[in-house]
mmCIF file of C-alpha atoms in Angstrom:
data_model
loop_
_atom_site.group_PDB
_atom_site.id
_atom_site.type_symbol
_atom_site.label_atom_id
_atom_site.label_comp_id
_atom_site.label_asym_id
_atom_site.label_seq_id
_atom_site.Cartn_x
_atom_site.Cartn_y
_atom_site.Cartn_z
ATOM 1 C CA GLY A 1101 42.540 192.902 122.229
ATOM 2 C CA HIS A 1102 40.430 195.617 120.616
ATOM 3 C CA SER A 1103 37.337 193.438 120.191
ATOM 4 C CA SER A 1104 37.519 191.602 123.517
ATOM 5 C CA GLY A 1105 34.687 192.424 125.911
ATOM 6 C CA ASN A 1106 36.785 191.443 128.931
ATOM 7 C CA THR A 1107 39.678 193.646 127.845
ATOM 8 C CA GLN A 1108 37.335 196.580 127.168
ATOM 9 C CA ARG A 1109 35.859 196.211 130.642
ATOM 10 C CA LEU A 1110 39.337 196.136 132.194
ATOM 11 C CA ALA A 1111 40.258 199.284 130.252
ATOM 12 C CA ASP A 1112 37.116 201.081 131.479
ATOM 13 C CA ILE A 1113 37.843 200.162 135.099
ATOM 14 C CA ALA A 1114 41.433 201.418 134.754
ATOM 15 C CA LYS A 1115 40.237 204.715 133.228
ATOM 16 C CA GLN A 1116 37.964 205.301 136.217
ATOM 17 C CA SER A 1117 41.075 205.422 138.411
ATOM 18 C CA GLY A 1118 42.233 208.518 136.524
ATOM 19 C CA LYS A 1119 45.316 206.863 135.040
ATOM 20 C CA PRO A 1120 46.142 207.003 131.304
ATOM 21 C CA VAL A 1121 45.067 203.771 129.601
ATOM 22 C CA TYR A 1122 46.139 202.292 126.255
ATOM 23 C CA GLN A 1123 44.267 199.338 124.814
ATOM 24 C CA ILE A 1124 46.453 197.398 122.375
ATOM 25 C CA GLU A 1125 46.391 194.205 120.346
ATOM 26 C CA THR A 1126 50.156 193.555 120.095
ATOM 27 C CA GLU A 1127 53.419 195.061 121.350
ATOM 28 C CA ALA A 1128 53.809 196.853 117.995
ATOM 29 C CA GLU A 1129 51.054 199.301 119.057
ATOM 30 C CA LEU A 1130 52.929 200.565 122.117
ATOM 31 C CA ASP A 1131 53.264 204.359 121.985
ATOM 32 C CA ALA A 1132 56.876 205.198 122.833
ATOM 33 C CA LYS A 1133 56.185 208.940 123.106
ATOM 34 C CA ALA A 1134 53.223 208.462 125.424
ATOM 35 C CA LEU A 1135 55.278 206.187 127.659
ATOM 36 C CA ALA A 1136 58.324 208.465 127.707
ATOM 37 C CA SER A 1137 57.413 210.145 131.011
ATOM 38 C CA VAL A 1138 56.103 207.185 132.992
ATOM 39 C CA LYS A 1139 57.977 205.401 135.769
ATOM 40 C CA SER A 1140 55.785 202.319 136.092
ATOM 41 C CA VAL A 1141 53.321 200.517 133.847
ATOM 42 C CA GLY A 1142 50.602 198.033 134.734
ATOM 43 C CA ILE A 1143 49.646 195.303 132.262
ATOM 44 C CA THR A 1144 46.357 193.426 132.271
ATOM 45 C CA ALA A 1145 44.447 191.296 129.797
ATOM 46 C CA GLY A 1146 41.342 189.163 129.444
ATOM 47 C CA ALA A 1147 41.362 185.568 130.650
ATOM 48 C CA SER A 1148 41.515 184.217 127.091
ATOM 49 C CA THR A 1149 44.643 186.204 126.167
ATOM 50 C CA PRO A 1150 47.600 183.813 125.616
ATOM 51 C CA ASN A 1151 50.401 184.322 128.109
ATOM 52 C CA TRP A 1152 52.993 184.578 125.318
ATOM 53 C CA ILE A 1153 51.274 187.729 124.010
ATOM 54 C CA ILE A 1154 51.415 189.318 127.476
ATOM 55 C CA LYS A 1155 55.045 188.238 127.754
ATOM 56 C CA ARG A 1156 55.919 189.895 124.439
ATOM 57 C CA VAL A 1157 54.314 193.152 125.586
ATOM 58 C CA TYR A 1158 56.211 192.942 128.885
ATOM 59 C CA ARG A 1159 59.504 192.348 127.055
ATOM 60 C CA ALA A 1160 58.827 195.259 124.694
ATOM 61 C CA LEU A 1161 58.023 197.584 127.609
ATOM 62 C CA GLU A 1162 61.155 196.477 129.443
ATOM 63 C CA THR A 1163 63.284 197.347 126.409
ATOM 64 C CA LEU A 1164 61.381 200.579 125.712
ATOM 65 C CA LEU A 1165 61.709 201.919 129.242
ATOM 66 C CA SER A 1166 65.392 200.979 129.429
ATOM 67 C CA LYS A 1167 66.130 202.885 126.215
ATOM 68 C CA LYS A 1168 64.321 205.899 127.632
ATOM 69 C CA ASN A 1169 66.467 205.784 130.759
ATOM 70 C CA GLN A 1170 69.852 207.289 129.886
ATOM 71 C CA GLY A 1171 71.162 206.860 133.423
ATOM 72 C CA LEU A 1172 73.105 204.013 134.976
ATOM 73 C CA SER A 1173 70.148 201.597 135.005
ATOM 74 C CA GLY A 1174 69.677 202.064 131.252
ATOM 75 C CA TYR A 1175 73.316 201.232 130.537
ATOM 76 C CA VAL A 1176 73.201 198.262 132.922
ATOM 77 C CA TYR A 1177 70.147 196.868 131.129
ATOM 78 C CA THR A 1178 71.826 197.276 127.724
ATOM 79 C CA LEU A 1179 74.978 195.533 128.975
ATOM 80 C CA GLN A 1180 72.928 192.708 130.484
ATOM 81 C CA ARG A 1181 71.031 192.240 127.232
ATOM 82 C CA ILE A 1182 74.226 192.092 125.142
ATOM 83 C CA LEU A 1183 75.896 189.609 127.492
ATOM 84 C CA MET A 1184 72.799 187.400 127.515
ATOM 85 C CA LEU A 1185 72.104 187.508 123.764
ATOM 86 C CA THR A 1186 75.690 186.678 122.816
ATOM 87 C CA ASN A 1187 76.000 183.914 125.465
ATOM 88 C CA ILE A 1188 79.212 185.540 126.711
ATOM 89 C CA TYR A 1189 77.882 185.746 130.270
ATOM 90 C CA LEU A 1190 76.819 182.105 130.188
ATOM 91 C CA SER A 1191 80.183 180.891 128.880
ATOM 92 C CA VAL A 1192 82.027 182.869 131.570
ATOM 93 C CA GLY A 1193 79.691 181.207 134.065
ATOM 94 C CA ALA A 1194 80.763 177.788 132.763
ATOM 95 C CA GLY A 1195 84.389 178.797 133.273
ATOM 96 C CA CYS A 1196 83.583 179.907 136.827
ATOM 97 C CA LEU A 1197 81.893 176.571 137.558
ATOM 98 C CA CYS A 1198 84.963 174.703 136.269
ATOM 99 C CA TYR A 1199 87.214 176.988 138.352
ATOM 100 C CA ALA A 1200 85.197 176.349 141.526
ATOM 101 C CA TRP A 1201 85.118 172.575 141.062
ATOM 102 C CA SER A 1202 88.858 172.480 140.294
ATOM 103 C CA ALA A 1203 89.587 174.510 143.432
ATOM 104 C CA LEU A 1204 87.523 172.071 145.504
ATOM 105 C CA GLN A 1205 89.962 169.372 144.387
ATOM 106 C CA GLY A 1206 92.975 171.439 145.407
ATOM 107 C CA ALA A 1207 94.049 172.547 141.920
ATOM 108 C CA LYS A 1208 96.320 175.581 141.558
ATOM 109 C CA HIS A 1209 96.182 176.068 137.785
ATOM 110 C CA PHE A 1210 92.871 176.240 135.973
ATOM 111 C CA PHE A 1211 93.262 178.022 132.635
ATOM 112 C CA PRO A 1212 93.201 175.139 130.077
ATOM 113 C CA PRO A 1213 90.144 173.301 131.499
ATOM 114 C CA MET A 1214 88.390 176.628 132.123
ATOM 115 C CA SER A 1215 88.993 177.600 128.491
ATOM 116 C CA VAL A 1216 87.594 174.289 127.243
ATOM 117 C CA SER A 1217 84.479 174.751 129.396
ATOM 118 C CA MET A 1218 83.878 178.300 128.200
ATOM 119 C CA LEU A 1219 84.458 177.563 124.514
ATOM 120 C CA TYR A 1220 82.332 174.421 124.418
ATOM 121 C CA VAL A 1221 79.418 175.925 126.360
ATOM 122 C CA TYR A 1222 79.533 179.039 124.181
ATOM 123 C CA SER A 1223 79.335 176.979 120.987
ATOM 124 C CA ILE A 1224 76.565 174.563 122.046
ATOM 125 C CA HIS A 1225 74.320 177.344 123.299
ATOM 126 C CA ILE A 1226 74.846 179.421 120.155
ATOM 127 C CA PHE A 1227 73.877 176.430 118.004
ATOM 128 C CA ASN A 1228 70.952 175.672 120.322
ATOM 129 C CA ASN A 1229 69.639 179.233 120.049
ATOM 130 C CA LEU A 1230 70.051 179.222 116.276
ATOM 131 C CA THR A 1231 67.866 176.114 116.020
ATOM 132 C CA GLY A 1232 65.358 177.457 118.554
ATOM 133 C CA VAL A 1233 64.450 180.664 116.724
ATOM 134 C CA GLY A 1234 60.954 179.333 115.974
ATOM 135 C CA ALA A 1235 60.021 179.199 119.655
ATOM 136 C CA ASP A 1236 61.841 182.458 120.412
ATOM 137 C CA VAL A 1237 59.463 184.308 118.078
ATOM 138 C CA PHE A 1238 56.916 183.773 120.867
ATOM 139 C CA ASN A 1239 59.176 183.548 123.931
ATOM 140 C CA ASP A 1240 61.689 186.308 123.202
ATOM 141 C CA PRO A 1241 61.185 188.227 119.916
ATOM 142 C CA ASP A 1242 64.336 190.306 120.459
ATOM 143 C CA ARG A 1243 66.474 187.180 120.728
ATOM 144 C CA ALA A 1244 64.811 185.661 117.667
ATOM 145 C CA SER A 1245 65.489 188.851 115.705
ATOM 146 C CA PHE A 1246 69.115 189.011 116.906
ATOM 147 C CA TYR A 1247 69.873 185.418 115.879
ATOM 148 C CA THR A 1248 68.093 185.783 112.542
ATOM 149 C CA ARG A 1249 70.003 188.975 111.670
ATOM 150 C CA ASN A 1250 73.396 187.680 112.799
ATOM 151 C CA LYS A 1251 73.060 183.996 111.909
ATOM 152 C CA ALA A 1252 76.146 183.774 109.661
ATOM 153 C CA VAL A 1253 78.435 185.617 112.094
ATOM 154 C CA LEU A 1254 77.225 183.572 115.057
ATOM 155 C CA GLU A 1255 77.708 180.296 113.178
ATOM 156 C CA ILE A 1256 81.298 181.292 112.356
ATOM 157 C CA LEU A 1257 82.010 182.300 115.973
ATOM 158 C CA ALA A 1258 80.512 179.051 117.277
ATOM 159 C CA GLY A 1259 82.601 177.063 114.786
ATOM 160 C CA ILE A 1260 85.772 178.885 115.850
ATOM 161 C CA ALA A 1261 84.908 178.175 119.494
ATOM 162 C CA VAL A 1262 84.494 174.447 118.766
ATOM 163 C CA VAL A 1263 87.836 174.205 116.934
ATOM 164 C CA THR A 1264 89.691 176.257 119.564
ATOM 165 C CA GLY A 1265 88.154 174.154 122.326
ATOM 166 C CA LEU A 1266 89.262 170.940 120.616
ATOM 167 C CA ILE A 1267 92.822 172.235 120.207
ATOM 168 C CA THR A 1268 92.929 173.294 123.864
ATOM 169 C CA SER A 1269 91.550 169.924 124.996
ATOM 170 C CA TYR A 1270 94.295 168.171 123.011
ATOM 171 C CA THR A 1271 96.920 170.070 125.037
ATOM 172 C CA ILE A 1272 95.358 168.538 128.166
ATOM 173 C CA GLY A 1273 95.450 165.015 126.766
ATOM 174 C CA SER A 1274 94.198 162.669 124.075
ATOM 175 C CA VAL A 1275 91.280 161.398 126.191
ATOM 176 C CA PRO A 1276 89.802 164.890 126.803
ATOM 177 C CA PHE A 1277 90.210 165.579 123.074
ATOM 178 C CA VAL A 1278 88.281 162.421 122.125
ATOM 179 C CA ILE A 1279 85.562 163.192 124.691
ATOM 180 C CA LEU A 1280 85.108 166.750 123.429
ATOM 181 C CA LEU A 1281 85.203 165.624 119.793
ATOM 182 C CA PHE A 1282 82.488 163.044 120.491
ATOM 183 C CA MET A 1283 80.298 165.616 122.263
ATOM 184 C CA SER A 1284 80.809 168.120 119.435
ATOM 185 C CA ILE A 1285 79.758 165.533 116.840
ATOM 186 C CA MET A 1286 76.709 164.620 118.937
ATOM 187 C CA GLY A 1287 75.847 168.305 119.132
ATOM 188 C CA LEU A 1288 75.925 168.570 115.341
ATOM 189 C CA LEU A 1289 73.802 165.409 114.996
ATOM 190 C CA TYR A 1290 71.242 166.718 117.487
ATOM 191 C CA ASN A 1291 69.151 168.382 114.768
ATOM 192 C CA LEU A 1292 69.733 165.827 111.988
ATOM 193 C CA ASN A 1293 67.467 162.905 111.108
ATOM 194 C CA PHE A 1294 69.144 159.695 112.301
ATOM 195 C CA LEU A 1295 66.500 157.329 110.887
ATOM 196 C CA PRO A 1296 66.025 156.532 107.183
ATOM 197 C CA LYS A 1297 62.985 157.968 105.411
ATOM 198 C CA SER A 1298 61.371 154.510 105.434
ATOM 199 C CA PHE A 1299 60.810 155.039 109.179
ATOM 200 C CA ILE A 1300 58.699 158.114 108.517
ATOM 201 C CA SER A 1301 56.010 156.813 110.909
ATOM 202 C CA CYS A 1302 58.492 156.906 113.800
ATOM 203 C CA ARG A 1303 57.796 159.848 116.085
ATOM 204 C CA TYR A 1304 61.439 160.457 116.941
ATOM 205 C CA GLN A 1305 63.366 161.169 113.738
ATOM 206 C CA ARG A 1306 65.995 163.308 115.477
ATOM 207 C CA ILE A 1307 67.590 163.380 118.914
ATOM 208 C CA ARG A 1308 65.923 166.749 119.549
ATOM 209 C CA ASP A 1309 62.510 165.082 119.027
ATOM 210 C CA ILE A 1310 62.979 162.953 122.165
ATOM 211 C CA PRO A 1311 61.021 164.592 125.028
ATOM 212 C CA GLY A 1312 63.287 166.399 127.499
ATOM 213 C CA SER A 1313 66.434 165.564 125.526
ATOM 214 C CA LYS A 1314 67.696 169.156 125.331
ATOM 215 C CA THR A 1315 67.659 169.719 129.083
ATOM 216 C CA VAL A 1316 69.225 166.355 129.920
ATOM 217 C CA LEU A 1317 71.952 166.470 127.252
ATOM 218 C CA ILE A 1318 72.938 170.072 127.992
ATOM 219 C CA SER A 1319 73.225 169.237 131.702
ATOM 220 C CA ILE A 1320 75.420 166.201 131.011
ATOM 221 C CA ALA A 1321 77.599 168.178 128.576
ATOM 222 C CA TRP A 1322 78.188 170.877 131.201
ATOM 223 C CA GLY A 1323 79.038 168.180 133.745
ATOM 224 C CA VAL A 1324 81.650 166.630 131.466
ATOM 225 C CA VAL A 1325 83.462 169.870 130.574
ATOM 226 C CA THR A 1326 83.341 171.390 134.069
ATOM 227 C CA ALA A 1327 84.027 168.310 136.228
ATOM 228 C CA ILE A 1328 85.397 165.395 134.171
ATOM 229 C CA ILE A 1329 87.820 166.994 131.696
ATOM 230 C CA PRO A 1330 89.603 169.019 134.458
ATOM 231 C CA VAL A 1331 90.493 165.717 136.191
ATOM 232 C CA PHE A 1332 92.886 164.885 133.346
ATOM 233 C CA TYR A 1333 94.688 168.187 133.957
ATOM 234 C CA LEU A 1334 94.956 167.919 137.738
ATOM 235 C CA GLN A 1335 98.043 166.359 139.303
ATOM 236 C CA GLN A 1336 96.088 165.078 142.310
ATOM 237 C CA LYS A 1337 93.241 163.045 140.847
ATOM 238 C CA SER A 1338 90.301 161.798 142.885
ATOM 239 C CA THR A 1339 87.749 159.823 140.907
ATOM 240 C CA SER A 1340 85.168 159.836 143.699
ATOM 241 C CA VAL A 1341 85.332 163.631 144.098
ATOM 242 C CA ALA A 1342 85.137 164.087 140.326
ATOM 243 C CA VAL A 1343 82.001 161.921 140.196
ATOM 244 C CA LEU A 1344 80.385 163.961 142.976
ATOM 245 C CA LEU A 1345 81.187 167.255 141.240
ATOM 246 C CA PHE A 1346 79.988 165.810 137.922
ATOM 247 C CA VAL A 1347 76.619 165.017 139.516
ATOM 248 C CA LEU A 1348 76.431 168.461 141.157
ATOM 249 C CA SER A 1349 77.213 170.146 137.820
ATOM 250 C CA ILE A 1350 74.434 168.197 136.125
ATOM 251 C CA CYS A 1351 72.021 169.147 138.906
ATOM 252 C CA LEU A 1352 72.875 172.867 138.828
ATOM 253 C CA VAL A 1353 72.572 173.101 135.052
ATOM 254 C CA PHE A 1354 69.425 170.971 135.089
ATOM 255 C CA VAL A 1355 67.805 173.492 137.449
ATOM 256 C CA ARG A 1356 68.951 176.407 135.295
ATOM 257 C CA THR A 1357 67.800 174.907 131.989
ATOM 258 C CA SER A 1358 64.511 173.533 133.335
ATOM 259 C CA PHE A 1359 63.679 176.894 134.899
ATOM 260 C CA PHE A 1360 64.167 178.609 131.541
ATOM 261 C CA ASP A 1361 61.982 175.887 130.005
ATOM 262 C CA ILE A 1362 59.247 176.944 132.441
ATOM 263 C CA LEU A 1363 59.552 180.548 131.261
ATOM 264 C CA ASP A 1364 59.331 179.408 127.627
ATOM 265 C CA MET A 1365 56.531 176.868 128.007
ATOM 266 C CA GLN A 1366 53.904 178.494 125.788
ATOM 267 C CA GLY A 1367 56.244 179.270 122.901
ATOM 268 C CA ASP A 1368 57.756 175.769 123.076
ATOM 269 C CA ARG A 1369 54.293 174.208 123.097
ATOM 270 C CA ILE A 1370 53.267 176.189 119.999
ATOM 271 C CA VAL A 1371 56.231 174.900 117.947
ATOM 272 C CA GLY A 1372 55.863 171.335 119.255
ATOM 273 C CA LYS A 1373 58.818 171.147 121.670
ATOM 274 C CA GLU A 1374 58.400 168.626 124.488
ATOM 275 C CA THR A 1375 60.529 169.959 127.314
ATOM 276 C CA ILE A 1376 60.516 168.592 130.851
ATOM 277 C CA ALA A 1377 58.437 171.598 131.945
ATOM 278 C CA ILE A 1378 55.770 170.756 129.351
ATOM 279 C CA ILE A 1379 55.800 167.038 130.197
ATOM 280 C CA LEU A 1380 55.494 167.539 133.980
ATOM 281 C CA GLY A 1381 53.675 170.861 134.076
ATOM 282 C CA GLU A 1382 54.874 174.058 135.759
ATOM 283 C CA LYS A 1383 53.968 173.225 139.372
ATOM 284 C CA ARG A 1384 55.494 169.756 139.368
ATOM 285 C CA THR A 1385 58.618 171.031 137.573
ATOM 286 C CA VAL A 1386 59.107 173.788 140.163
ATOM 287 C CA HIS A 1387 58.675 171.200 142.937
ATOM 288 C CA LEU A 1388 61.248 168.932 141.260
ATOM 289 C CA LEU A 1389 63.743 171.803 140.938
ATOM 290 C CA LYS A 1390 63.373 172.647 144.624
ATOM 291 C CA LEU A 1391 64.140 169.027 145.514
ATOM 292 C CA VAL A 1392 67.210 169.037 143.246
ATOM 293 C CA LEU A 1393 68.480 172.243 144.876
ATOM 294 C CA LEU A 1394 67.975 170.766 148.348
ATOM 295 C CA PHE A 1395 70.004 167.738 147.229
ATOM 296 C CA ILE A 1396 72.835 170.028 146.025
ATOM 297 C CA ILE A 1397 72.808 171.913 149.334
ATOM 298 C CA ALA A 1398 72.886 168.692 151.364
ATOM 299 C CA ALA A 1399 75.617 167.123 149.202
ATOM 300 C CA LEU A 1400 77.899 170.177 149.387
ATOM 301 C CA PHE A 1401 77.388 170.535 153.133
ATOM 302 C CA LEU A 1402 78.015 166.875 153.977
ATOM 303 C CA ALA A 1403 80.971 166.547 151.579
ATOM 304 C CA SER A 1404 82.618 169.573 153.213
ATOM 305 C CA LEU A 1405 81.701 168.472 156.733
ATOM 306 C CA PHE A 1406 83.369 165.075 156.310
ATOM 307 C CA HIS A 1407 86.375 166.585 154.447
ATOM 308 C CA PHE A 1408 85.491 164.796 151.218
ATOM 309 C CA ILE A 1409 86.089 168.176 149.545
ATOM 310 C CA SER A 1410 87.768 171.319 150.884
ATOM 311 C CA SER A 1411 86.022 173.737 153.259
ATOM 312 C CA LEU A 1412 85.346 175.959 150.241
ATOM 313 C CA GLY A 1413 82.226 173.806 149.848
ATOM 314 C CA PHE A 1414 80.650 175.575 152.841
ATOM 315 C CA ALA A 1415 81.064 178.969 151.160
ATOM 316 C CA LEU A 1416 79.699 177.668 147.860
ATOM 317 C CA LEU A 1417 76.420 176.784 149.594
ATOM 318 C CA ILE A 1418 75.493 180.416 148.936
ATOM 319 C CA CYS A 1419 74.971 179.602 145.246
ATOM 320 C CA PRO A 1420 72.271 176.885 145.408
ATOM 321 C CA LEU A 1421 70.607 178.875 148.213
ATOM 322 C CA PHE A 1422 70.608 181.948 145.953
ATOM 323 C CA LEU A 1423 69.058 179.894 143.144
ATOM 324 C CA LEU A 1424 66.441 178.518 145.544
ATOM 325 C CA MET A 1425 65.528 182.072 146.594
ATOM 326 C CA ILE A 1426 65.076 183.058 142.940
ATOM 327 C CA LEU A 1427 62.864 180.028 142.337
ATOM 328 C CA LEU A 1428 60.709 180.805 145.390
ATOM 329 C CA ALA A 1429 60.450 184.487 144.425
ATOM 330 C CA TYR A 1430 59.263 183.489 140.950
ATOM 331 C CA GLU A 1431 56.836 180.910 142.341
ATOM 332 C CA HIS A 1432 55.186 183.518 144.604
ATOM 333 C CA GLY A 1433 55.071 186.235 141.925
ATOM 334 C CA TYR A 1434 57.798 188.511 143.302
ATOM 335 C CA LEU A 1435 59.931 188.059 140.162
ATOM 336 C CA LEU A 1436 58.371 188.115 136.689
ATOM 337 C CA PRO A 1437 59.873 186.704 133.459
ATOM 338 C CA SER A 1438 62.356 189.350 132.327
ATOM 339 C CA ILE A 1439 65.968 190.009 131.429
ATOM 340 C CA LYS A 1440 66.579 190.788 135.090
ATOM 341 C CA LEU A 1441 65.281 187.376 136.175
ATOM 342 C CA GLU A 1442 67.322 185.515 133.545
ATOM 343 C CA PHE A 1443 70.409 187.539 134.483
ATOM 344 C CA TYR A 1444 69.976 186.594 138.155
ATOM 345 C CA VAL A 1445 69.840 182.898 137.244
ATOM 346 C CA GLU A 1446 72.997 183.072 135.105
ATOM 347 C CA THR A 1447 74.762 185.132 137.792
ATOM 348 C CA ASN A 1448 74.599 182.070 140.041
ATOM 349 C CA PHE A 1449 77.506 180.533 138.070
ATOM 350 C CA ILE A 1450 79.510 183.772 138.160
ATOM 351 C CA LEU A 1451 78.957 183.844 141.910
ATOM 352 C CA LEU A 1452 80.632 180.433 142.195
ATOM 353 C CA GLY A 1453 83.778 181.876 140.617
ATOM 354 C CA ILE A 1454 83.754 185.051 142.723
ATOM 355 C CA ILE A 1455 83.354 183.131 145.990
ATOM 356 C CA THR A 1456 86.117 180.706 144.996
ATOM 357 C CA PHE A 1457 88.475 183.569 144.129
ATOM 358 C CA LEU A 1458 87.792 185.409 147.404
ATOM 359 C CA TRP A 1459 88.143 182.186 149.411
ATOM 360 C CA SER A 1460 91.501 181.380 147.846
#
């Protein structure tokens, strides 16, 4: 802030160190030419500065410095950003999760259920991002801009993914088709008013208005397409194993989605979203996520130890441990909110697929 006494004092202290200092109000004032030769940048602000403003500056610097870097790291950042914005990386991760769970049940062929998982997850997250642009203006301006500019194209792609997923699910069986159709309809109803206007005094006019509904419903949806629908395709069906993997899917995705809710807390609060992170607070949410990850680790270990699932379960322990390390690194300030951090979290699902492939 230009008129903030605290910020002015911080700027004066920084200048005394002999380093170049730029006092700005918003990320729009960043001087690209002045920053062209720097390798590292420190950001500080007064105590009253909202965290979402600092986050926007950090995001802008991350993008600016990556564009300046024409080497391998610059191209890697650009690729990461494209994969994350388009939800391609996330949908591949859903396919990898389905692949890993199917392999744990002894399946040899995975393509149809994997395709259903990828297509459905791609579509629901595209629609979710399209309806969450308001919060993204504060949480991730680049993502908000991308979805605003490409709204029509993304809606068409998401629609194609839904239809293709339904057709693929029908080839598996009528029950998977009905399940996916029901979930698709519920996804469309998520943002629509389900109460008549006479109930205007009711706080919850839409499903999305229910506190924590997004995180819970997304987790359940992932669980269905990655653990339940594949059962109808497998020749050797085990209901008990499917239930276990369904619960583990929900837990993994719950950790992933709740962690992103923590990163987006201020923007969500501004637009009135009531996520689990906002309801519980950051510290209690992080504590809850650590407990959930410990449950996943214990469940995988014991299920493999007692031959409830194949020994692949031991190798897959790497994934919840990796996610726990990311959570601890964030909690202690070693990882800051960034594309890199988000990419690490999503890579956890890709890692499941890679480990399963190498194990097989």
